[in-house]
Amino acid sequence: MTDSSLTPRTRRRRPTGEVVLGVDTHRDARVAAVLSLVGAVIGTEEFPATAAGFRELLQWASGLGMVRRAGLEGTGSFGAALSRYLLAQGVEVLDVNRPDRTDRRQRGKSDPLDAQNAARAVLSGRARARAKSGDGPVQIARMYKLTKGSAVKARTQAINQLKAVLVSADPDGPAGRAGRAGQPGTLPYLRTVRRRQQERRGR
């Protein structure tokens, strides 16, 4: 996922001034870059996408200077958990747009460079949208929508699997006809089968 341009982890030292943190987010890892206020790269490092990894990331960055601002890609997706953690620690988090896909194809994918560019977006003022805390009504509504969508998708997949089982088990019988009839035919057939099974148990 990342490339060899990651620099060795910078040894912690006494903070000498304010720095800006930039993070390129992925499903399993976070690549962080720390820049000085004049844009010099102080260090880059990769951390796991876990609570312990978030703590280690901030401790590492704080060992290079005073972290007051951070630019993150994907604060509403892969970067949401890290964003909430940094906000809780008093760091101002700004949402950074992911690089244009055409530009990525031209220069190649580089996670450390993306992390550095996230920090540069903060320094230049291009990143202005503050990340949301993710614990208010809007986030609750978003989670409800995602959960509902996942439930509907899982239900559809389960019904499709049942139809396939019915058709393969009894192609020319009632089960096969019910499976080929789609959901309106499958569900009533399954209810009938279940009722008959319950009746047999009650005898």
Short mmCIF file of C-alpha atoms in Angstrom, two decimals:
data_model
loop_
_atom_site.label_atom_id
_atom_site.label_comp_id
_atom_site.label_asym_id
_atom_site.label_seq_id
_atom_site.Cartn_x
_atom_site.Cartn_y
_atom_site.Cartn_z
CA MET A 1 0.00 0.00 0.00
CA THR A 2 2.72 2.47 0.90
CA ASP A 3 6.05 2.95 -0.85
CA SER A 4 9.66 3.08 0.18
CA SER A 5 9.72 6.88 0.50
CA LEU A 6 8.74 6.64 4.14
CA THR A 7 11.57 8.06 6.21
CA PRO A 8 12.79 6.20 9.29
CA ARG A 9 10.74 7.11 12.33
CA THR A 10 12.10 10.34 13.71
CA ARG A 11 13.45 10.10 17.21
CA ARG A 12 11.40 11.98 19.71
CA ARG A 13 12.88 15.19 20.86
CA ARG A 14 11.85 18.25 22.75
CA PRO A 15 9.29 20.19 20.66
CA THR A 16 10.87 23.31 19.20
CA GLY A 17 7.78 25.02 17.71
CA GLU A 18 4.47 24.56 15.98
CA VAL A 19 4.18 21.96 13.25
CA VAL A 20 1.37 20.82 10.97
CA LEU A 21 0.24 17.24 10.67
CA GLY A 22 -0.99 15.70 7.41
CA VAL A 23 -2.49 12.22 7.13
CA ASP A 24 -3.28 9.98 4.17
CA THR A 25 -5.97 7.53 5.30
CA HIS A 26 -6.63 3.96 4.23
CA ARG A 27 -8.69 1.10 5.57
CA ASP A 28 -5.88 -0.54 7.53
CA ALA A 29 -3.26 2.16 7.97
CA ARG A 30 -2.61 5.87 8.34
CA VAL A 31 0.43 7.51 6.76
CA ALA A 32 1.36 10.69 8.60
CA ALA A 33 3.65 13.56 7.70
CA VAL A 34 4.82 16.41 9.91
CA LEU A 35 5.81 19.71 8.30
CA SER A 36 7.22 22.90 9.70
CA LEU A 37 5.35 26.17 9.26
CA VAL A 38 7.57 26.97 6.26
CA GLY A 39 6.74 23.67 4.57
CA ALA A 40 9.84 21.64 5.37
CA VAL A 41 9.21 17.93 5.85
CA ILE A 42 10.29 16.92 9.34
CA GLY A 43 9.20 13.30 9.22
CA THR A 44 6.82 10.72 7.76
CA GLU A 45 5.61 7.47 9.28
CA GLU A 46 2.92 4.80 8.98
CA PHE A 47 0.62 3.72 11.81
CA PRO A 48 -2.09 1.07 12.13
CA ALA A 49 -5.73 2.16 11.94
CA THR A 50 -6.44 1.29 15.57
CA ALA A 51 -7.04 3.25 18.76
CA ALA A 52 -3.50 2.44 19.88
CA GLY A 53 -2.21 3.49 16.47
CA PHE A 54 -3.98 6.85 16.74
CA ARG A 55 -2.37 7.50 20.13
CA GLU A 56 1.04 6.51 18.81
CA LEU A 57 0.59 8.75 15.76
CA LEU A 58 -0.18 11.84 17.84
CA GLN A 59 2.61 11.06 20.32
CA TRP A 60 5.07 10.73 17.46
CA ALA A 61 3.92 13.98 15.84
CA SER A 62 3.94 15.83 19.18
CA GLY A 63 7.52 14.72 19.67
CA LEU A 64 8.44 16.75 16.59
CA GLY A 65 6.68 19.95 17.59
CA MET A 66 3.44 21.45 18.84
CA VAL A 67 0.53 20.02 16.84
CA ARG A 68 -2.39 22.44 16.67
CA ARG A 69 -3.69 21.72 13.17
CA ALA A 70 -4.01 18.60 11.07
CA GLY A 71 -5.14 17.96 7.51
CA LEU A 72 -6.86 14.62 6.92
CA GLU A 73 -8.16 12.94 3.80
CA GLY A 74 -11.51 11.20 4.16
CA THR A 75 -12.73 12.63 7.48
CA GLY A 76 -16.17 11.23 6.66
CA SER A 77 -14.93 7.73 5.81
CA PHE A 78 -11.61 6.03 6.56
CA GLY A 79 -10.34 9.06 8.47
CA ALA A 80 -13.44 9.54 10.65
CA ALA A 81 -12.17 7.70 13.74
CA LEU A 82 -8.78 9.42 13.69
CA SER A 83 -10.49 12.75 13.13
CA ARG A 84 -12.65 12.25 16.24
CA TYR A 85 -9.60 11.27 18.27
CA LEU A 86 -7.59 14.33 17.23
CA LEU A 87 -10.53 16.64 17.89
CA ALA A 88 -10.90 15.14 21.37
CA GLN A 89 -7.21 15.92 21.97
CA GLY A 90 -7.71 19.58 21.07
CA VAL A 91 -6.26 19.42 17.55
CA GLU A 92 -8.06 21.40 14.87
CA VAL A 93 -8.82 18.97 12.04
CA LEU A 94 -9.38 20.19 8.48
CA ASP A 95 -10.84 18.05 5.72
CA VAL A 96 -8.54 17.70 2.70
CA ASN A 97 -9.82 16.69 -0.73
CA ARG A 98 -8.21 13.61 -2.18
CA PRO A 99 -5.86 14.28 -5.13
CA ASP A 100 -7.39 14.24 -8.58
CA ARG A 101 -7.32 10.72 -10.09
CA THR A 102 -5.81 12.00 -13.33
CA ASP A 103 -3.02 13.68 -11.40
CA ARG A 104 -2.42 10.47 -9.42
CA ARG A 105 -2.11 8.44 -12.61
CA GLN A 106 0.40 10.91 -14.01
CA ARG A 107 2.69 11.11 -10.98
CA GLY A 108 2.00 7.70 -9.44
CA LYS A 109 0.50 6.82 -6.07
CA SER A 110 2.56 7.92 -3.09
CA ASP A 111 1.05 7.77 0.39
CA PRO A 112 3.84 9.81 2.03
CA LEU A 113 3.50 12.49 -0.64
CA ASP A 114 -0.29 12.51 -0.18
CA ALA A 115 0.20 12.98 3.58
CA GLN A 116 2.65 15.82 2.96
CA ASN A 117 0.23 17.46 0.53
CA ALA A 118 -2.53 17.20 3.15
CA ALA A 119 -0.36 19.20 5.54
CA ARG A 120 0.53 21.69 2.78
CA ALA A 121 -3.18 22.21 2.09
CA VAL A 122 -3.53 23.35 5.69
CA LEU A 123 -0.49 25.62 5.47
CA SER A 124 -1.66 27.23 2.23
CA GLY A 125 -5.23 27.73 3.42
CA ARG A 126 -6.71 25.49 0.71
CA ALA A 127 -8.12 23.20 3.40
CA ARG A 128 -10.75 25.28 5.17
CA ALA A 129 -13.56 22.86 5.97
CA ARG A 130 -13.41 21.85 9.61
CA ALA A 131 -14.01 18.18 10.26
CA LYS A 132 -17.19 17.38 12.17
CA SER A 133 -17.06 15.69 15.55
CA GLY A 134 -19.16 12.81 14.24
CA ASP A 135 -21.29 12.45 17.35
CA GLY A 136 -24.25 14.73 16.59
CA PRO A 137 -27.67 14.25 14.96
CA VAL A 138 -26.23 14.35 11.44
CA GLN A 139 -23.83 11.50 12.20
CA ILE A 140 -26.61 9.51 13.87
CA ALA A 141 -28.80 9.93 10.79
CA ARG A 142 -25.89 8.90 8.55
CA MET A 143 -25.24 5.78 10.61
CA TYR A 144 -28.94 4.91 10.53
CA LYS A 145 -28.99 5.24 6.75
CA LEU A 146 -25.87 3.09 6.38
CA THR A 147 -27.24 0.43 8.73
CA LYS A 148 -30.59 0.38 6.97
CA GLY A 149 -28.92 0.10 3.58
CA SER A 150 -26.77 -2.79 4.78
CA ALA A 151 -29.81 -4.57 6.23
CA VAL A 152 -31.77 -4.21 2.99
CA LYS A 153 -28.82 -5.48 0.97
CA ALA A 154 -28.35 -8.47 3.31
CA ARG A 155 -32.08 -9.29 3.09
CA THR A 156 -31.99 -9.21 -0.71
CA GLN A 157 -28.94 -11.46 -0.79
CA ALA A 158 -30.59 -13.93 1.59
CA ILE A 159 -33.75 -14.07 -0.55
CA ASN A 160 -31.71 -14.62 -3.71
CA GLN A 161 -29.84 -17.47 -2.03
CA LEU A 162 -33.11 -19.03 -0.91
CA LYS A 163 -34.53 -18.82 -4.42
CA ALA A 164 -31.45 -20.53 -5.81
CA VAL A 165 -31.76 -23.31 -3.22
CA LEU A 166 -35.45 -23.84 -3.98
CA VAL A 167 -34.92 -24.02 -7.73
CA SER A 168 -31.95 -26.42 -7.45
CA ALA A 169 -33.68 -28.65 -4.86
CA ASP A 170 -36.95 -29.11 -6.74
CA PRO A 171 -36.75 -27.65 -10.27
CA ASP A 172 -40.15 -28.89 -11.46
CA GLY A 173 -42.02 -28.97 -8.14
CA PRO A 174 -43.66 -26.31 -5.96
CA ALA A 175 -40.32 -25.18 -4.55
CA GLY A 176 -38.82 -24.59 -7.98
CA ARG A 177 -41.88 -22.71 -9.20
CA ALA A 178 -41.81 -20.55 -6.07
CA GLY A 179 -38.13 -19.78 -6.55
CA ARG A 180 -38.59 -18.79 -10.17
CA ALA A 181 -41.58 -16.60 -9.27
CA GLY A 182 -39.33 -14.15 -7.48
CA GLN A 183 -39.87 -12.63 -4.05
CA PRO A 184 -43.73 -12.54 -4.28
CA GLY A 185 -43.75 -16.29 -4.80
CA THR A 186 -40.79 -17.26 -2.60
CA LEU A 187 -41.84 -15.70 0.69
CA PRO A 188 -45.40 -17.14 0.78
CA TYR A 189 -44.02 -20.57 -0.07
CA LEU A 190 -41.47 -20.36 2.77
CA ARG A 191 -44.17 -19.25 5.21
CA THR A 192 -46.26 -22.25 4.19
CA VAL A 193 -43.32 -24.62 4.69
CA ARG A 194 -42.58 -23.14 8.09
CA ARG A 195 -46.23 -23.42 9.18
CA ARG A 196 -46.35 -27.08 8.15
CA GLN A 197 -43.15 -27.80 10.08
CA GLN A 198 -44.59 -26.17 13.19
CA GLU A 199 -47.77 -28.19 12.79
CA ARG A 200 -45.78 -31.43 12.58
CA ARG A 201 -43.87 -30.56 15.75
CA GLY A 202 -47.16 -29.87 17.54
CA ARG A 203 -48.54 -33.30 16.80
#
